[in-house]
């Protein structure tokens, strides 16, 4: 769970704050209470208190509607949404002497609202915020996965390109908001910084975010160059950078490709950054363990990494049984044990994964990763058609979920529709070409090609997969099968030897016992063809 800035985010270790007094009112931030000086309590809703907390921490400053909406709701709104105005109206009726002529919460037309209580008791208010707008070290710490996408710079100032530049910024803001647990500053707030040279560390303090994404777009002749960099707001350190240099074709198609690519890469880079932070924490909490587990998963499905990942997810769920991310990824760790032939207790792994995923979806019905993981579970447990449908549902929630395309491709060959697999893998790679799991997707395409008898194409896909991750034995054995069917026996035997060096106890009989993912006759025929190729390459049979 990600706390909204300015609410429940105050560092619990700091000393208790002195109650604030203004306009005949007493505000106790630690106790979350507002009262009149007579002692009469002024009841506030969670949203009203969150907004008041933000106001008193930024006295005399104009705060936009979007920033206030982010503070009390932590969700996106339509451009003309007026929920915050309704909230401000209710708050005014509780704290203003004349709500129709407010003196404490003043409307600034076209900009937002300003808290003018400084004119009443300035010393107490100044304790919460410096006059130069920089945040106090003891203020609310930025939420995890919190970021702002600053308006991209239009290098060269071509006015005809401006809509494309702004479109990339807006679309990226929207797509990053779909990352589970992410808090992304709303577009209108971010665009207040357009055209201004700002210090990212100060922007981070002003918006209370951990990360700042900035970029630029430059057009030269028939080519478009886009530069992007992710910065840690607290230190100003550059965490990641990417450059796109592409011929200009359809600008909307190009925008979609750039945004989907960036959204996937940023999701992975943010996990890496959060895991690095978690390693430095003295007493990691549930989310710290979640990110540490996720980082181990991203290293690949080996027994060592999956053991470490699962232990972190177990700990995360001990600390917070409703941590949806940990539930989903613990389920995926179990499924990878099965799909990587690391476990003999398939049914127990399936039962554990399904229990975790059902709980996750009960807590968060529209979690795209949970639907995708449930699809993967059904694909692996001989329910490919149902699994494909679940993955398609995940894509309807998050169009950038590249792994869902690859899982659909896997489901297709298990359902006997082997010729359709490659297109889904290609789409996954188009959306996220440098994905942490691209090597798995390439293996899926290569294996489907072996089953279909397209061995030349299988060799290309499998070699690409092995280049990215040479440490998975079955990849080498599948390559050996394809090479053997092509008559390249020496190359096939070399591939088999590489696999056996990684797993000396491997045999095609063991693989046959564990590969019970489908009883489709087309799939079974393809699987037998793969086994025959392995036999020709010298892979042990028993």
Coordinates of C-alpha atoms in Angstrom, one line a residue:
X1 CA 0.0 0.0 0.0
X2 CA 1.2 3.5 -0.8
X3 CA 0.3 6.3 1.5
X4 CA -0.9 9.6 0.0
X5 CA 1.6 12.4 0.6
X6 CA 0.7 14.5 3.6
X7 CA -1.6 11.8 5.2
X8 CA -0.4 9.1 7.6
X9 CA 3.1 9.7 6.2
X10 CA 4.6 11.6 9.1
X11 CA 7.7 10.0 10.4
X12 CA 6.6 8.2 13.6
X13 CA 10.0 8.6 15.1
X14 CA 10.0 12.4 15.3
X15 CA 9.1 14.2 18.5
X16 CA 5.5 15.1 19.0
X17 CA 4.6 18.3 17.3
X18 CA 3.2 21.3 19.3
X19 CA -0.5 21.7 18.6
X20 CA -1.1 24.5 16.1
X21 CA -3.4 27.4 17.0
X22 CA -5.1 29.6 14.5
X23 CA -8.5 31.4 14.2
X24 CA -9.8 30.0 17.5
X25 CA -8.9 26.5 16.5
X26 CA -6.3 23.9 17.8
X27 CA -4.9 21.4 15.4
X28 CA -3.1 18.3 16.8
X29 CA -1.4 16.6 13.9
X30 CA -0.1 13.7 15.9
X31 CA -3.5 12.8 17.3
X32 CA -5.3 13.7 14.0
X33 CA -7.7 16.0 15.9
X34 CA -9.1 19.4 15.4
X35 CA -10.9 21.3 18.2
X36 CA -12.1 24.7 19.1
X37 CA -10.2 26.6 21.9
X38 CA -13.3 25.9 24.0
X39 CA -12.4 22.2 23.8
X40 CA -15.3 21.3 21.4
X41 CA -14.1 18.8 18.9
X42 CA -14.5 19.5 15.2
X43 CA -15.1 16.2 13.4
X44 CA -13.2 15.8 10.1
X45 CA -13.3 13.1 7.5
X46 CA -10.0 11.4 6.4
X47 CA -10.0 13.5 3.2
X48 CA -10.7 16.8 5.0
X49 CA -7.9 16.1 7.5
X50 CA -5.5 15.1 4.7
X51 CA -6.1 18.4 2.9
X52 CA -5.9 20.5 6.0
X53 CA -2.6 18.8 6.9
X54 CA -1.3 19.8 3.4
X55 CA -2.5 23.3 3.9
X56 CA -0.8 23.9 7.2
X57 CA 2.5 22.4 5.9
X58 CA 2.5 24.9 3.0
X59 CA 1.1 28.1 4.4
X60 CA 0.8 31.1 2.0
X61 CA 1.5 28.9 -1.0
X62 CA -0.9 28.2 -3.8
X63 CA -1.7 24.5 -4.0
X64 CA -3.3 23.2 -7.2
X65 CA -6.4 21.1 -7.3
X66 CA -4.5 18.1 -8.7
X67 CA -2.0 18.2 -5.8
X68 CA -4.9 18.3 -3.3
X69 CA -6.6 15.4 -5.1
X70 CA -3.4 13.4 -5.0
X71 CA -3.1 14.1 -1.2
X72 CA -6.5 13.0 -0.2
X73 CA -7.4 10.3 -2.8
X74 CA -4.2 9.0 -4.4
X75 CA -6.0 8.4 -7.7
X76 CA -6.4 10.1 -11.1
X77 CA -9.4 12.3 -12.0
X78 CA -10.9 13.6 -15.2
X79 CA -9.8 17.2 -16.1
X80 CA -13.0 18.8 -15.0
X81 CA -13.5 16.8 -11.9
X82 CA -14.6 19.0 -9.0
X83 CA -14.5 16.6 -6.1
X84 CA -11.8 18.7 -4.4
X85 CA -14.0 21.8 -4.6
X86 CA -16.8 20.0 -2.8
X87 CA -14.3 18.8 -0.1
X88 CA -12.9 22.4 0.3
X89 CA -16.5 23.6 0.7
X90 CA -17.2 21.1 3.5
X91 CA -13.9 22.0 5.2
X92 CA -14.7 25.7 5.0
X93 CA -18.0 25.2 6.7
X94 CA -16.3 23.6 9.6
X95 CA -13.4 26.0 10.1
X96 CA -14.3 29.4 8.6
X97 CA -16.3 32.0 10.6
X98 CA -18.1 32.9 7.3
X99 CA -17.7 30.1 4.6
X100 CA -19.1 32.5 2.0
X101 CA -16.2 34.9 2.6
X102 CA -13.4 32.6 3.5
X103 CA -10.3 34.0 5.1
X104 CA -8.4 30.8 5.9
X105 CA -8.7 28.8 2.7
X106 CA -8.7 31.3 -0.2
X107 CA -9.5 30.5 -3.8
X108 CA -6.9 31.6 -6.3
X109 CA -8.8 31.7 -9.7
X110 CA -7.3 29.4 -12.3
X111 CA -4.6 28.1 -9.9
X112 CA -6.1 26.4 -6.8
X113 CA -6.2 27.3 -3.2
X114 CA -4.0 29.1 -0.6
X115 CA -4.0 28.7 3.1
X116 CA -3.8 32.2 4.7
X117 CA -3.9 31.3 8.4
X118 CA -0.4 32.8 8.8
X119 CA -2.0 36.2 9.5
X120 CA -3.5 34.7 12.7
X121 CA -0.7 32.8 14.6
X122 CA 2.4 32.7 12.3
X123 CA 4.9 31.3 14.8
X124 CA 3.2 27.9 15.2
X125 CA 2.6 27.5 11.4
X126 CA 6.1 28.4 10.5
X127 CA 7.3 25.4 12.6
X128 CA 5.9 23.1 9.8
X129 CA 7.4 24.6 6.8
X130 CA 10.3 26.9 5.8
X131 CA 9.5 30.2 4.1
X132 CA 11.7 29.1 1.1
X133 CA 9.3 26.2 0.4
X134 CA 11.9 23.5 1.1
X135 CA 10.5 20.6 3.2
X136 CA 11.7 20.0 6.7
X137 CA 13.8 16.8 7.2
X138 CA 11.2 15.6 9.7
X139 CA 8.3 16.0 7.3
X140 CA 6.4 13.1 5.6
X141 CA 8.8 10.8 3.7
X142 CA 8.0 10.2 0.0
X143 CA 5.9 7.1 -0.7
X144 CA 7.6 4.2 -2.4
X145 CA 7.3 4.2 -6.2
X146 CA 6.3 7.9 -6.1
X147 CA 7.4 9.9 -9.1
X148 CA 6.7 12.8 -11.3
X149 CA 7.0 12.8 -15.1
X150 CA 8.2 16.3 -16.0
X151 CA 7.1 17.8 -19.3
X152 CA 9.6 16.6 -21.9
X153 CA 11.7 19.4 -23.5
X154 CA 11.0 20.2 -27.2
X155 CA 14.6 20.6 -28.5
X156 CA 14.6 23.1 -31.4
X157 CA 11.2 24.5 -30.4
X158 CA 9.4 23.3 -33.5
X159 CA 5.8 24.2 -32.7
X160 CA 4.5 21.4 -34.9
X161 CA 6.2 18.9 -32.7
X162 CA 4.9 20.3 -29.5
X163 CA 1.7 18.2 -29.4
X164 CA 3.9 15.0 -29.9
X165 CA 6.2 16.0 -27.0
X166 CA 3.2 16.8 -24.7
X167 CA 1.5 13.6 -25.8
X168 CA 4.5 11.5 -24.8
X169 CA 4.5 13.1 -21.3
X170 CA 0.8 12.7 -20.8
X171 CA 0.6 9.1 -22.0
X172 CA 3.6 8.1 -19.9
X173 CA 2.0 9.7 -16.8
X174 CA -1.1 7.6 -17.4
X175 CA 0.7 4.4 -18.1
X176 CA 3.0 4.6 -15.2
X177 CA 0.0 5.1 -13.0
X178 CA -1.0 1.5 -13.8
X179 CA 2.1 0.1 -12.1
X180 CA 0.9 -1.7 -9.0
X181 CA 1.5 0.5 -6.0
X182 CA 2.8 3.4 -7.9
X183 CA 2.0 7.0 -7.0
X184 CA 2.4 9.3 -10.0
X185 CA 1.9 13.1 -9.7
X186 CA -1.1 14.2 -11.9
X187 CA -0.4 15.7 -15.3
X188 CA -1.7 19.2 -14.5
X189 CA 0.6 19.5 -11.5
X190 CA 3.6 18.3 -13.5
X191 CA 2.9 20.7 -16.4
X192 CA 3.3 23.6 -14.0
X193 CA 7.0 23.0 -14.4
X194 CA 6.9 23.2 -18.2
X195 CA 9.6 25.4 -19.7
X196 CA 11.2 26.0 -16.3
X197 CA 14.7 25.0 -15.4
X198 CA 14.2 23.4 -12.0
X199 CA 16.4 21.6 -9.5
X200 CA 15.1 18.0 -9.4
X201 CA 16.0 17.7 -5.7
X202 CA 13.8 20.7 -4.9
X203 CA 11.0 19.4 -7.2
X204 CA 11.2 16.1 -5.3
X205 CA 10.8 18.0 -2.0
X206 CA 8.0 20.2 -3.3
X207 CA 6.0 17.2 -4.7
X208 CA 7.1 14.7 -2.0
X209 CA 8.2 12.1 -4.5
X210 CA 11.2 9.7 -4.7
X211 CA 11.8 9.8 -8.4
X212 CA 11.8 12.3 -11.2
X213 CA 11.6 11.3 -14.9
X214 CA 12.7 13.9 -17.4
X215 CA 13.4 13.8 -21.1
X216 CA 13.7 15.6 -24.4
X217 CA 12.5 15.2 -28.0
X218 CA 14.5 16.3 -31.0
X219 CA 13.6 16.0 -34.7
X220 CA 16.2 16.2 -37.4
X221 CA 15.1 15.6 -40.9
X222 CA 13.4 12.3 -41.1
X223 CA 14.5 11.0 -37.7
X224 CA 13.2 11.5 -34.1
X225 CA 15.5 11.3 -31.1
X226 CA 14.0 10.9 -27.6
X227 CA 16.2 11.0 -24.5
X228 CA 14.9 9.9 -21.1
X229 CA 16.5 9.7 -17.7
X230 CA 15.3 8.6 -14.3
X231 CA 16.7 10.5 -11.3
X232 CA 16.5 9.9 -7.6
X233 CA 15.0 13.1 -6.2
X234 CA 16.7 13.0 -2.8
X235 CA 20.3 12.8 -4.1
X236 CA 20.0 13.9 -7.7
X237 CA 21.7 10.6 -8.8
X238 CA 20.9 9.3 -12.3
X239 CA 19.6 5.8 -12.0
X240 CA 18.9 5.0 -15.6
X241 CA 18.9 6.5 -19.1
X242 CA 17.5 5.5 -22.5
X243 CA 17.7 6.9 -26.0
X244 CA 15.4 6.2 -28.9
X245 CA 16.6 7.2 -32.4
X246 CA 14.0 6.2 -35.0
X247 CA 12.9 7.2 -38.4
X248 CA 9.8 9.4 -38.3
X249 CA 6.7 7.4 -39.6
X250 CA 3.3 7.7 -38.0
X251 CA 3.8 9.9 -34.9
X252 CA 1.0 8.4 -33.0
X253 CA 2.4 4.9 -33.6
X254 CA 5.8 6.1 -32.6
X255 CA 4.4 7.7 -29.4
X256 CA 2.6 4.5 -28.5
X257 CA 5.8 2.4 -29.0
X258 CA 8.0 4.8 -27.0
X259 CA 5.5 5.1 -24.1
X260 CA 4.9 1.3 -23.8
X261 CA 8.6 0.6 -24.0
X262 CA 9.4 3.2 -21.3
X263 CA 6.6 2.1 -19.0
X264 CA 7.9 -1.5 -18.9
X265 CA 11.5 -0.5 -18.5
X266 CA 10.7 2.0 -15.8
X267 CA 8.7 -0.5 -13.9
X268 CA 11.7 -2.8 -13.8
X269 CA 14.2 0.0 -12.9
X270 CA 12.0 1.3 -10.1
X271 CA 11.9 -2.2 -8.6
X272 CA 15.7 -2.3 -8.8
X273 CA 15.9 1.1 -7.1
X274 CA 13.5 0.2 -4.4
X275 CA 15.2 -3.1 -3.7
X276 CA 18.5 -1.2 -3.3
X277 CA 16.9 1.1 -0.8
X278 CA 15.4 -1.9 1.1
X279 CA 18.8 -3.5 1.4
X280 CA 20.0 -0.5 3.4
X281 CA 17.0 -0.4 5.8
X282 CA 17.7 -1.6 9.3
X283 CA 14.3 -3.0 10.0
X284 CA 12.6 -3.8 6.6
X285 CA 8.9 -3.7 6.5
X286 CA 6.4 -5.7 4.3
X287 CA 7.0 -3.6 1.2
X288 CA 10.8 -3.7 1.6
X289 CA 10.7 -7.5 1.6
X290 CA 8.3 -7.4 -1.4
X291 CA 10.8 -5.4 -3.4
X292 CA 13.7 -7.6 -2.3
X293 CA 11.8 -10.7 -3.4
X294 CA 10.9 -9.1 -6.7
X295 CA 14.5 -8.3 -7.4
X296 CA 15.5 -12.0 -6.9
X297 CA 12.7 -13.0 -9.3
X298 CA 14.1 -10.7 -11.9
X299 CA 17.4 -12.5 -11.7
X300 CA 15.9 -15.6 -13.3
X301 CA 14.1 -18.8 -12.2
X302 CA 16.9 -20.8 -10.6
X303 CA 16.4 -22.8 -7.4
X304 CA 18.6 -20.3 -5.5
X305 CA 16.9 -17.2 -6.7
X306 CA 13.4 -18.6 -6.2
X307 CA 14.2 -19.8 -2.7
X308 CA 15.4 -16.3 -1.8
X309 CA 12.5 -14.6 -3.5
X310 CA 9.9 -16.8 -1.7
X311 CA 11.5 -16.3 1.7
X312 CA 11.1 -12.5 1.2
X313 CA 7.5 -12.9 0.0
X314 CA 6.8 -15.1 3.0
X315 CA 8.2 -12.5 5.4
X316 CA 6.3 -9.7 3.6
X317 CA 3.1 -11.5 4.1
X318 CA 3.9 -12.2 7.8
X319 CA 4.2 -8.5 8.3
X320 CA 1.2 -7.6 6.1
X321 CA -1.1 -10.6 5.1
X322 CA -2.9 -8.3 2.6
X323 CA 0.2 -7.3 0.6
X324 CA -1.3 -8.0 -2.9
X325 CA 2.1 -7.7 -4.7
X326 CA 3.7 -10.3 -2.4
X327 CA 0.7 -12.6 -2.9
X328 CA 0.9 -12.4 -6.6
X329 CA 4.7 -12.9 -6.8
X330 CA 4.8 -15.7 -4.3
X331 CA 2.3 -17.5 -6.5
X332 CA 4.5 -16.8 -9.6
X333 CA 7.6 -18.1 -7.7
X334 CA 5.6 -21.4 -7.1
X335 CA 4.6 -21.5 -10.8
X336 CA 8.2 -21.0 -11.9
X337 CA 9.3 -23.9 -9.8
X338 CA 6.9 -26.0 -11.8
X339 CA 7.5 -24.6 -15.3
X340 CA 11.3 -24.8 -14.8
X341 CA 11.1 -28.4 -13.8
X342 CA 12.7 -27.6 -10.4
X343 CA 9.9 -29.2 -8.4
X344 CA 8.3 -32.7 -8.2
X345 CA 5.3 -31.5 -6.1
X346 CA 3.4 -29.8 -8.9
X347 CA 0.0 -30.1 -7.5
X348 CA 1.0 -28.7 -4.1
X349 CA 2.6 -25.7 -5.9
X350 CA -0.5 -25.2 -8.0
X351 CA -2.8 -25.3 -4.9
X352 CA -0.6 -22.8 -3.0
X353 CA -0.4 -20.4 -6.0
X354 CA -4.1 -20.5 -6.6
X355 CA -4.9 -19.7 -3.0
X356 CA -2.6 -16.7 -3.1
X357 CA -4.0 -15.5 -6.4
X358 CA -7.6 -15.8 -5.2
X359 CA -6.9 -13.8 -2.1
X360 CA -5.1 -11.2 -4.2
X361 CA -8.0 -10.8 -6.6
X362 CA -10.5 -10.6 -3.7
X363 CA -8.4 -7.8 -2.2
X364 CA -7.8 -6.1 -5.6
X365 CA -10.2 -7.4 -8.4
X366 CA -8.6 -5.3 -11.1
X367 CA -5.0 -6.2 -10.5
X368 CA -3.6 -6.9 -14.0
X369 CA -0.6 -8.9 -12.7
X370 CA -2.9 -11.1 -10.6
X371 CA -5.1 -11.9 -13.6
X372 CA -2.0 -12.6 -15.7
X373 CA -0.6 -14.9 -13.0
X374 CA -3.9 -16.7 -12.7
X375 CA -3.9 -17.2 -16.5
X376 CA -0.4 -18.6 -16.3
X377 CA -1.5 -21.0 -13.6
X378 CA -4.4 -22.3 -15.7
X379 CA -2.2 -22.6 -18.8
X380 CA 0.3 -24.8 -16.8
X381 CA -2.5 -26.9 -15.3
X382 CA -4.1 -28.1 -18.5
X383 CA -6.6 -25.3 -18.8
X384 CA -5.0 -23.4 -21.7
X385 CA -8.2 -21.8 -23.1
X386 CA -9.2 -20.5 -19.7
X387 CA -5.7 -19.3 -19.1
X388 CA -5.6 -17.4 -22.4
X389 CA -8.9 -15.7 -21.5
X390 CA -7.5 -14.6 -18.1
X391 CA -4.4 -13.2 -19.8
X392 CA -6.5 -11.3 -22.2
X393 CA -8.4 -9.8 -19.3
X394 CA -5.1 -8.7 -17.8
X395 CA -4.3 -6.9 -21.0
X396 CA -7.7 -5.1 -21.0
X397 CA -6.6 -3.7 -17.6
X398 CA -3.0 -2.9 -18.6
X399 CA -2.2 -2.7 -22.3
X400 CA 1.5 -2.5 -21.5
X401 CA 1.7 -5.9 -19.7
X402 CA 4.0 -7.5 -22.2
X403 CA 4.3 -10.7 -20.3
X404 CA 0.6 -11.4 -20.9
X405 CA 1.2 -11.5 -24.6
X406 CA 3.9 -14.1 -24.2
X407 CA 1.8 -16.2 -21.8
X408 CA -1.0 -16.2 -24.4
X409 CA 1.6 -17.4 -26.9
X410 CA 2.5 -20.2 -24.5
X411 CA -1.1 -21.1 -24.1
X412 CA -1.6 -21.2 -27.8
X413 CA 0.9 -24.0 -28.4
X414 CA -0.4 -25.9 -25.4
X415 CA -3.9 -25.7 -26.9
X416 CA -2.5 -27.1 -30.2
X417 CA -2.4 -23.7 -32.0
X418 CA 1.4 -23.7 -32.3
X419 CA 1.5 -21.6 -35.5
X420 CA 0.0 -18.6 -33.6
X421 CA 2.6 -18.5 -30.8
X422 CA 5.3 -16.5 -32.5
X423 CA 3.1 -13.5 -33.2
X424 CA 2.3 -13.1 -29.5
X425 CA 6.0 -13.3 -28.6
X426 CA 6.8 -10.7 -31.2
X427 CA 4.2 -8.4 -29.7
X428 CA 5.6 -8.9 -26.2
X429 CA 9.1 -8.0 -27.5
X430 CA 7.7 -5.0 -29.4
X431 CA 6.2 -3.6 -26.2
X432 CA 9.2 -4.4 -24.0
X433 CA 12.3 -5.3 -26.1
X434 CA 14.7 -5.2 -23.2
X435 CA 12.5 -6.9 -20.6
X436 CA 14.0 -8.9 -17.8
X437 CA 12.0 -11.9 -19.0
X438 CA 12.6 -11.5 -22.8
X439 CA 14.8 -14.7 -22.8
X440 CA 11.8 -16.7 -21.5
X441 CA 9.6 -15.3 -24.3
X442 CA 12.2 -16.2 -26.9
X443 CA 12.3 -19.8 -25.5
X444 CA 8.5 -20.0 -25.8
X445 CA 8.7 -19.1 -29.5
X446 CA 11.7 -21.5 -30.1
X447 CA 10.0 -24.4 -28.4
X448 CA 6.8 -23.8 -30.4
X449 CA 8.9 -23.9 -33.6
X450 CA 10.4 -27.2 -32.6
X451 CA 7.0 -28.6 -32.0
X452 CA 5.8 -27.3 -35.4
X453 CA 8.8 -28.8 -37.2
X454 CA 10.2 -25.3 -38.1
X455 CA 13.7 -26.1 -36.9
X456 CA 15.7 -23.4 -38.7
X457 CA 13.5 -20.8 -37.1
X458 CA 13.6 -22.6 -33.7
X459 CA 17.4 -22.4 -33.7
X460 CA 17.3 -18.7 -34.2
X461 CA 14.9 -18.1 -31.3
X462 CA 16.6 -20.6 -29.0
X463 CA 20.1 -19.2 -29.6
X464 CA 18.8 -15.7 -28.8
X465 CA 17.3 -16.9 -25.6
X466 CA 20.5 -18.7 -24.5
X467 CA 22.6 -15.6 -25.3
X468 CA 20.4 -13.7 -22.8
X469 CA 20.4 -16.4 -20.2
X470 CA 22.7 -19.4 -20.7
X471 CA 21.9 -20.9 -17.2
X472 CA 18.7 -22.8 -17.9
X473 CA 19.4 -26.4 -18.9
X474 CA 16.2 -27.2 -20.8
X475 CA 16.9 -24.3 -23.2
X476 CA 20.0 -26.1 -24.3
X477 CA 18.2 -29.5 -24.6
X478 CA 15.5 -27.9 -26.8
X479 CA 18.2 -26.3 -29.0
X480 CA 19.8 -29.7 -29.2
X481 CA 16.5 -31.2 -30.5
X482 CA 16.2 -28.6 -33.2
X483 CA 19.8 -29.1 -34.4
X484 CA 19.4 -32.8 -34.4
X485 CA 16.3 -32.6 -36.6
X486 CA 18.3 -30.4 -39.0
X487 CA 21.0 -33.2 -39.2
X488 CA 23.6 -31.0 -37.4
X489 CA 24.4 -33.8 -35.0
X490 CA 27.7 -32.5 -33.7
X491 CA 26.2 -29.1 -32.9
X492 CA 23.3 -30.9 -31.3
X493 CA 25.5 -33.0 -29.1
X494 CA 27.5 -29.9 -28.0
X495 CA 24.2 -28.2 -27.0
X496 CA 23.2 -31.3 -25.1
X497 CA 26.6 -31.3 -23.3
X498 CA 26.1 -27.7 -22.3
X499 CA 22.7 -28.5 -20.8
X500 CA 24.1 -31.6 -18.9
X501 CA 26.9 -29.5 -17.4
X502 CA 24.2 -27.4 -15.8
X503 CA 22.0 -30.3 -14.8
X504 CA 23.9 -33.7 -14.9
X505 CA 20.9 -35.6 -13.6
X506 CA 18.6 -34.5 -16.5
X507 CA 16.8 -37.1 -18.6
X508 CA 14.0 -36.9 -21.1
X509 CA 12.0 -39.3 -18.9
X510 CA 12.1 -36.9 -16.0
X511 CA 11.0 -34.1 -18.4
X512 CA 8.2 -36.3 -19.7
X513 CA 7.0 -37.0 -16.1
X514 CA 6.9 -33.3 -15.2
X515 CA 5.6 -31.9 -18.4
X516 CA 1.9 -32.6 -17.9
X517 CA 0.7 -29.1 -18.9
X518 CA -1.6 -30.3 -21.7
X519 CA -3.3 -33.4 -23.2
X520 CA -4.0 -31.7 -26.5
X521 CA -3.1 -34.2 -29.3
X522 CA -1.3 -31.6 -31.4
X523 CA 0.7 -30.5 -28.5
X524 CA 1.5 -34.1 -27.5
X525 CA 2.7 -34.9 -31.0
X526 CA 5.0 -31.9 -31.0
X527 CA 6.4 -32.8 -27.6
X528 CA 7.2 -36.3 -28.9
X529 CA 9.1 -34.7 -31.8
X530 CA 11.1 -32.7 -29.3
X531 CA 12.0 -35.8 -27.3
X532 CA 13.1 -37.6 -30.4
X533 CA 15.4 -34.8 -31.3
X534 CA 16.9 -34.9 -27.8
X535 CA 17.4 -38.6 -28.2
X536 CA 19.3 -38.1 -31.4
X537 CA 21.4 -35.4 -29.7
X538 CA 22.5 -37.8 -27.0
X539 CA 20.3 -36.5 -24.1
X540 CA 19.9 -39.3 -21.6
X541 CA 16.5 -41.0 -21.9
X542 CA 16.1 -42.6 -18.5

